[in-house]
Amino acid sequence: MYDKLPWHLGVLLALFLYSFSAQAEITPSLLFSDHMVIQRDAEVPVWGWAEKKEKITVEFNGQTVQTKADKSGKWMLKLAPVAAGGPYKLIIKGNKSDAITIEDVLVGEVWVCSGQSNMEWILRNTNDADNEIATASDKMIRHFKVPKMIGTSVKDKLHGGEWQVTSPETVGDFTAVGYFFAKNLRKELNVPIGLLNTSWGGTVVETWISAGAISTVPTYSKTVSTLGELNLEEANKKKIAELKERLGDFPETDPGLKDGKPLWAANDLAENDWETMDLPEVWDLKELPGLDGIVWFRKTITLSESEAASDFKLHLAKVDDSDITYVNGQEVGKMNGQYSTPRVYNVSADILKPGKNVITVRVEDTGGGGGIYGLAENMKMVSANKLIDLSGAWKYKIGAGKISTNQSPNDYPTLLYNAMVNPIIPYAMKGVIWYQGESNAGRAYEYRTLFPMLINDWRAKWGAGDFPFLWVQLANYMQPNSQPAESNWAELREAQSMTLSLPNTGEAVIIDIGEANDIHPRNKQDVGLRLALAAEKVAYGKDVVYSGPEFKEMATNGKEVTITFDHVGSGLTVKDKYGYVNGFAVAGADKKFHWAKAKLEGNKVILFSDEVKNPEAVRYGWADNPDDLNLYNKEGLPAKPFRTDEWPGLTQPK
């Protein structure tokens, strides 16, 4: 009959019918697609979008469940619990659209894998990767990678992603930690395992927490209250404009270094056009947000005649990314790209002079955060008889640079929760494995609040009770200290362990498999194994030794200290043929720690130091990289680092 209509009415009608047909299409969440894994023995939410009020029918393994799309077109229903098995088909029908058939659906255990780069780290970049990939034949392990995206407001839909079946062609790009975790669970459970991987390298914990939760923290409440109205692109432009207005245009080449000569390291350089910045601190968090490039720092110290005749060691905490360091215009050291390595340079007496001496540091940042950062006590000049505190005010001037226009998930809190967590809620799953914390090192006391907040937040949003939440404690990393010292990473590990006070939680300790010069340990096999042991205990109630020795109590007898432990398994062991235990330090009332001599006696460690007559506190493995720890239980799990002088949280943050 349409051929009897005027041609323009026929075209309009055809367009109307096409539009109606397009609107009527059912679009399930991308999580519901071929090769998916459904959580066994649990109600299974299934959701998507269709025309408003459309009747939706889902058929699966003998079940038929119906619902209607709401006024916005979103629909959700729940399948009754199903035992492990498959493969099955899941069919989604609408009364106004064609049916969708999802093939090769398995029922088993689903685990969410989240965190920063060590969780995102792919299998092809791990130890023995070629062999692991070549032998990856277990098609019962499936992987879904949530695509990277940030959002100033809550997102409902994923904009990509698919389930992949394990094979030599696919597994190289799986999360390595998640894959080895799944391999170990497969041996114990013999059911399919689905890995739902939502991770992003370099991210801070607060970007993974919902606005409703993080807004209860005063530090973030104001930012979160306006986040939904924020246009990230416009905010970036405003940031660039404000910084350029304050600092002017930046040179394209560094005028401070000409023909290899450090002109801005000269002692008699006028500093009247230099600004002031307190160090240590990442400059993006201070006066130079978003700056990538070169910044020069200068500090003047005064030495007496006798002091100037001494050799010093110059400590500059850490530098992100590279530095060239001068004293009185002479280069004393440099490092290229080793952003997590403490800077310690020798300054000989022949460089110094009585009176004023100028320390100059040329810092180059290639992207992300930049500057001289770390602990204030690690910025100092030390001789045999003198310690000079270098923290605090330094003069600075930009040598060359640009303002980064990249939008980072760390720019604001909750960005990744909005775009990479909310869209997968409430997908039925067993629990979460988490590997994150490196980017919050330095803010460990805040992490004590934020990390348990994240766990409680996700549990509340999923509405699935206190599901198991397991995490990896930070590995040993950076150059070892020759003497006991304070440690950002040790404090962060402590904050992670304190979170075990929440129910159904577990921690994989990997203090023995890190790498001094690489923040990404390549041994992800043991990480996955130790997480799987925690899962066997916490999630599946198996009677297994899942933790290494954990501090229980200390007792003193004169200068001798006895340490007892929980989680000794079938007994303590030390990897030393003479039975000596490394990594213990002891302090008296002055809180000055000294290395202790320690020996294993049965399931106790006995320790002492000749320099501490009346010990009051003990620390074990308390360092960024306590690289020689050798205390384990006989099941091969390492003892957990601890301190007794502040456990759990007996004093306030410094």
XYZ file of C-alpha atoms in Angstrom, residues 152 210-230 238 411-414:
27
model
C 32.833 12.688 36.173
C 32.118 6.110 44.743
C 31.211 9.761 45.198
C 28.794 8.958 48.005
C 31.500 7.242 50.031
C 34.507 9.469 49.327
C 32.494 12.647 49.961
C 32.385 11.730 53.654
C 36.133 12.461 53.797
C 36.572 16.233 54.283
C 39.634 16.313 51.993
C 37.493 15.241 49.043
C 33.960 16.438 49.825
C 34.163 19.805 48.071
C 35.714 18.354 44.913
C 33.177 15.542 44.706
C 30.220 17.896 45.202
C 31.003 19.683 41.926
C 32.376 16.722 39.979
C 29.154 15.948 38.122
C 29.124 19.451 36.662
C 32.769 19.320 35.611
C 41.503 26.389 32.527
C 42.914 14.133 38.530
C 39.837 13.755 40.711
C 38.432 11.136 43.066
C 35.754 8.634 41.913
